[in-house]
Short mmCIF file of C-alpha atoms in Angstrom, two decimals:
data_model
loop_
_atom_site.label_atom_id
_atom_site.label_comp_id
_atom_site.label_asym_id
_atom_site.label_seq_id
_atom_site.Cartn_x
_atom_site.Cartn_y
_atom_site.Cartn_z
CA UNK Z 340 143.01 178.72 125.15
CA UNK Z 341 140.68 176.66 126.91
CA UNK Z 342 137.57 178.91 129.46
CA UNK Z 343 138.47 177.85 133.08
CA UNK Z 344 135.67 176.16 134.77
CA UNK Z 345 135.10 176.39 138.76
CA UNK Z 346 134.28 174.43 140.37
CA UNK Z 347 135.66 170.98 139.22
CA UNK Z 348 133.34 169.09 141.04
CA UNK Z 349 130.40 170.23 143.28
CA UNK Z 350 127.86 167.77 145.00
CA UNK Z 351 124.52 168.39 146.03
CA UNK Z 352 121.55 167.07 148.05
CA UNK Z 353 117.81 167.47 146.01
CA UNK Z 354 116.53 170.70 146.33
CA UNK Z 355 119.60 172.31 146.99
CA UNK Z 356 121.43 175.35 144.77
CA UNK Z 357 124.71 175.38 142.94
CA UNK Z 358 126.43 178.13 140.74
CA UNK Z 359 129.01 177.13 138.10
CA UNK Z 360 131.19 179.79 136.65
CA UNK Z 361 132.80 179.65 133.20
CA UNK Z 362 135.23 182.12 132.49
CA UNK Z 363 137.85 183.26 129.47
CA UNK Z 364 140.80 185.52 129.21
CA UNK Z 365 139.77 186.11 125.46
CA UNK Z 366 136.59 188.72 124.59
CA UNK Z 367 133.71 186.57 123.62
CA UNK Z 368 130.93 186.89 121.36
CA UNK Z 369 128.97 183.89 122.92
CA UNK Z 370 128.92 181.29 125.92
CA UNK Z 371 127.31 177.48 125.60
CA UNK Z 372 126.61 175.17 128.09
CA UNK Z 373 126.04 171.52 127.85
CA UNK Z 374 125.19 168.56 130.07
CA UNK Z 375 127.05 164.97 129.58
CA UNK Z 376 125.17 162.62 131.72
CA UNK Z 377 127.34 159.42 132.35
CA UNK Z 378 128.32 157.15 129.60
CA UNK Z 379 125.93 159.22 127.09
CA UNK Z 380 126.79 162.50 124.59
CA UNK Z 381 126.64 165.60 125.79
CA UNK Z 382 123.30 167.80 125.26
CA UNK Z 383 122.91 171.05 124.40
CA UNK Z 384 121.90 173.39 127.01
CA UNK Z 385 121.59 176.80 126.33
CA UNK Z 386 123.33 179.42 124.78
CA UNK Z 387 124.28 183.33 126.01
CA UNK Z 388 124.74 185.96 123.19
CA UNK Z 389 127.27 188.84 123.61
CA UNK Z 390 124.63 191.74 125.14
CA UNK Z 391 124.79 189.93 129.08
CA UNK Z 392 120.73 188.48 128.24
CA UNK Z 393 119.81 185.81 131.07
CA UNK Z 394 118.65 182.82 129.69
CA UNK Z 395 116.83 179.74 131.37
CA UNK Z 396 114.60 177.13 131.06
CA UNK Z 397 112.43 175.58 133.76
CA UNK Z 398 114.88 175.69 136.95
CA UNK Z 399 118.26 175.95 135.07
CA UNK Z 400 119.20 179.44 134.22
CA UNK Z 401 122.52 181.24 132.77
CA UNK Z 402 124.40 184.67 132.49
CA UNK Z 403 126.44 186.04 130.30
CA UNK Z 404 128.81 189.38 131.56
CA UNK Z 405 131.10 190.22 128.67
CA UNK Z 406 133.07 192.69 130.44
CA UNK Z 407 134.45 190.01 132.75
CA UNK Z 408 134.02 187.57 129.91
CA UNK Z 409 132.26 185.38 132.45
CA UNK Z 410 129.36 183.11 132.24
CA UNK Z 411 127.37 181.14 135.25
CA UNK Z 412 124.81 178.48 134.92
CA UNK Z 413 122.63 178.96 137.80
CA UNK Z 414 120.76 175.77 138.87
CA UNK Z 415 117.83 175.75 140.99
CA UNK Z 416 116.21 173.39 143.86
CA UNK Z 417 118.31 170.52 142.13
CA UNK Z 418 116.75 167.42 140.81
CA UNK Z 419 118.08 163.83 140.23
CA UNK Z 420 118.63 163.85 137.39
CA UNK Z 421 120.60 167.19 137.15
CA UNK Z 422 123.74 165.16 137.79
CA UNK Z 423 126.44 164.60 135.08
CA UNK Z 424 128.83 166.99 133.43
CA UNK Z 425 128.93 170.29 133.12
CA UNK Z 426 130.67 172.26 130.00
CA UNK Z 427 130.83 175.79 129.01
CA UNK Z 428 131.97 176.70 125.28
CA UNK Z 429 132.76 179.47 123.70
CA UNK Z 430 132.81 181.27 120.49
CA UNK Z 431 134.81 184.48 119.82
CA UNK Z 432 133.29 185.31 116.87
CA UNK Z 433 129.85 184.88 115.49
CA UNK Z 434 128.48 181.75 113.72
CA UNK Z 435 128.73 179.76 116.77
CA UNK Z 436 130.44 176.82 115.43
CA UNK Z 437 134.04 176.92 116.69
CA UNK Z 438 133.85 176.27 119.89
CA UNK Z 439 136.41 176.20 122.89
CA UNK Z 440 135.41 174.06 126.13
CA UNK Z 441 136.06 174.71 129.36
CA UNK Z 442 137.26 171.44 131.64
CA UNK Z 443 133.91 170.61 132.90
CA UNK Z 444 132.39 170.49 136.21
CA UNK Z 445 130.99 167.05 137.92
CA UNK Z 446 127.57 167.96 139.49
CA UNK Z 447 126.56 165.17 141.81
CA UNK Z 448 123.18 165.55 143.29
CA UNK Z 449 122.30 162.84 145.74
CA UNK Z 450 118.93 162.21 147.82
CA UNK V 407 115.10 163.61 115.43
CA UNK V 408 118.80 164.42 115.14
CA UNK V 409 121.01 161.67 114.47
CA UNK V 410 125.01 161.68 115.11
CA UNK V 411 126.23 157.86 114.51
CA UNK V 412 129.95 156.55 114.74
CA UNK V 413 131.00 153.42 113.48
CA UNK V 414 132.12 151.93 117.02
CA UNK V 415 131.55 152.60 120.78
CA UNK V 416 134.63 150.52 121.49
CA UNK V 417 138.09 149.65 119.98
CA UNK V 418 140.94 148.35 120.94
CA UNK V 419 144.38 148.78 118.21
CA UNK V 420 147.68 148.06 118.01
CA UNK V 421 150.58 151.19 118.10
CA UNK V 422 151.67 151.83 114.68
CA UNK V 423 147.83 150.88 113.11
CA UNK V 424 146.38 153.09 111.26
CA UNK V 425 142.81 153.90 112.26
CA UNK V 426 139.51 154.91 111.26
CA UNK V 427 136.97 156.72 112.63
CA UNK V 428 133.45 157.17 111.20
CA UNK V 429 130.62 159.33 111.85
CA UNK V 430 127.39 160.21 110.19
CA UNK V 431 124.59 162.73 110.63
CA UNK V 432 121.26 162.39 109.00
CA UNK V 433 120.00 166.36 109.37
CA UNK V 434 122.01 167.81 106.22
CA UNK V 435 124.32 170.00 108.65
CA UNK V 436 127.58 171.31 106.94
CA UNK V 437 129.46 171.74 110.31
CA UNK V 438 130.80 168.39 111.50
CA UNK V 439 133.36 168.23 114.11
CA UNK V 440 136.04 165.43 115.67
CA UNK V 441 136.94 166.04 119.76
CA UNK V 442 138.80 163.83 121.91
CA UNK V 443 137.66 163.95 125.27
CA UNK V 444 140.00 163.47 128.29
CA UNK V 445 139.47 163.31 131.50
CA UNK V 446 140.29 167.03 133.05
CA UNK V 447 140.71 168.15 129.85
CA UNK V 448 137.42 168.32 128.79
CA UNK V 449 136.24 168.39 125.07
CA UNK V 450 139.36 168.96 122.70
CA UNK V 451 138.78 170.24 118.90
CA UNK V 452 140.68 167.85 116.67
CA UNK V 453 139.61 168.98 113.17
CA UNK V 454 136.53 170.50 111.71
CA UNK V 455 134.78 170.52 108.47
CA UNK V 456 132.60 173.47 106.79
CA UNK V 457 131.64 171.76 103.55
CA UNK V 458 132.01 168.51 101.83
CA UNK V 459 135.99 168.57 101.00
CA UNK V 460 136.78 171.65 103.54
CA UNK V 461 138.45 170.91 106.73
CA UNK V 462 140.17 173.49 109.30
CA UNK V 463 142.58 172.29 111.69
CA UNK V 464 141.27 172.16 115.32
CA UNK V 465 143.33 172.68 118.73
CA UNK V 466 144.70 169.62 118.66
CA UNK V 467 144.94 168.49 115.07
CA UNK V 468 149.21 166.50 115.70
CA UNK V 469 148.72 163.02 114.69
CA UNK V 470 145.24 162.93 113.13
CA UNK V 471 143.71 163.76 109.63
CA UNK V 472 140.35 163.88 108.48
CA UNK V 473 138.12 163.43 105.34
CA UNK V 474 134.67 164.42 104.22
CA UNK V 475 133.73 163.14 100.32
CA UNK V 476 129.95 163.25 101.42
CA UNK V 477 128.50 165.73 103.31
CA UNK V 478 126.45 163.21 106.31
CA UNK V 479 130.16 161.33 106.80
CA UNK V 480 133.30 162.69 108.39
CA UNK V 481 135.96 160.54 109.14
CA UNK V 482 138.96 160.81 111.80
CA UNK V 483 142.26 158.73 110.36
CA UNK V 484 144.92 158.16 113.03
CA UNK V 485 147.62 157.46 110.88
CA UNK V 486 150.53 155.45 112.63
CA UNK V 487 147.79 154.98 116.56
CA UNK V 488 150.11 156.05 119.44
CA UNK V 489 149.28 155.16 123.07
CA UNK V 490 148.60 158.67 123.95
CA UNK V 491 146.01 158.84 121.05
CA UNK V 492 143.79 156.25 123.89
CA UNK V 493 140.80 158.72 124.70
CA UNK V 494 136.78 159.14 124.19
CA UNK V 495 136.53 161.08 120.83
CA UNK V 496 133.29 162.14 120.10
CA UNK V 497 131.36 163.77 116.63
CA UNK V 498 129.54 166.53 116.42
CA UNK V 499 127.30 168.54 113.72
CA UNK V 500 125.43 171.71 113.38
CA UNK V 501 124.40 174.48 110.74
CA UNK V 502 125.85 177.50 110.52
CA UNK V 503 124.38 180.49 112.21
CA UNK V 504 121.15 179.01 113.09
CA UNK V 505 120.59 177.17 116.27
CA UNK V 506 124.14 176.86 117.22
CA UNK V 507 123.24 173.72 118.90
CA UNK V 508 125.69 170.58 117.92
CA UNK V 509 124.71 167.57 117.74
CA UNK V 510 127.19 164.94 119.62
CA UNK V 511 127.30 161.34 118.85
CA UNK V 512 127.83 158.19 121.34
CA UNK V 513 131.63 158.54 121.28
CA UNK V 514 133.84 155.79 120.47
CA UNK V 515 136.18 154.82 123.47
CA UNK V 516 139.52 154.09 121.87
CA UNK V 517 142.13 151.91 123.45
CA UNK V 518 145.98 151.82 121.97
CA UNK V 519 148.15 149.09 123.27
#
């Protein structure tokens, strides 16, 4: 069963915030998140190991609360270039191979 | 650099065809993967492979087959192309257990009339 993404579409002006929430009715042993800019493959983001660890890179951050099997991508003071397509998938077992994605979310961040 | 590469970026077939899909990666990965890609739907799991000759049936495996004789090339066969088999489907590779990163290719947009 596919993670349920929220929200399907959020849009942004530069510099602003936005959360997006990835979340699974199944226990999880990992969360991934990838960016598909338009017309072009999607690129790996990050990825959250069972254990809740916060992960980021620069201003795009993630969490991973297995209770609630729930992940969020947190991104920060939005850029540009931050816009395309965002997809969680995840892995109920490790190897992180098999993966399940979510619907994706359209991030559109305008000047 | 990583390289995913499938045969076509576009195609257009008849119903009934039978079609084939290529892909090949250049970093030695033993994963390889075939999604279709709708829109709403997200990224589907067609079929996967684990090793040259190994293949696991995906989420939505109905009306596709797959076949990997080397280990860089994994092809999707449509066997008898349906209009509801029109979609992006898009490759992917990665090693077991290491990274966990997969590598996508460019996606071949595939029209059935």
């Amino acid at each position: 069963q596919q993670p349920v993404q929220s929200p399907q579409a959020v849009i942004l002006r530069e510099g602003e915030d936005a959360v997006i929430n990835c979340s699974s009715s199944k226990a999880l042993y990992s969360v991934h998140w990838y960016r598909q800019k338009h017309g072009e493959a999607p690129v790996f983001l990050m990825i959250l190991l069972k254990g809740g660890e916060q992960k980021g890179h620069e201003k795009i951050s993630a969490s991973f609360n297995e209770k609630k099997q729930q992940s969020s991508l947190y991104l920060t003071a939005s850029q540009l270039s931050y816009s395309g397509t965002y997809f969680c998938g995840t892995d109920k077992s490790p190897g992180g191979s098999r993966l399940t994605f979510g619907e994706g979310t359209q991030l559109t961040v305008n000047p | 650099d990583v390289k995913v590469t499938q045969s076509s970026r576009y195609l257009v077939k008849r119903t009934g065809e039978k079609v084939f899909l290529e892909c090949v990666q250049d970093m030695d990965h033993e994963n390889m993967f075939w999604y279709r890609q709708d829109p709403g739907l997200g990224l589907r799991l067609i079929y996967f492979s684990y090793d040259v000759k190994m293949k696991e049936k995906g989420d939505i495996p109905e009306g596709y087959s797959v076949s990997r004789e080397k280990k860089e090339r994994f092809s999707l066969i449509l066997e008898s192309a349906s209009t509801n088999q029109t979609s992006m489907y898009l490759c992917a590779s990665t090693n077991p257990g290491g990274a966990y990163e997969q590598y996508f290719g460019p996606g071949t947009r595939l029209t059935v009339t």
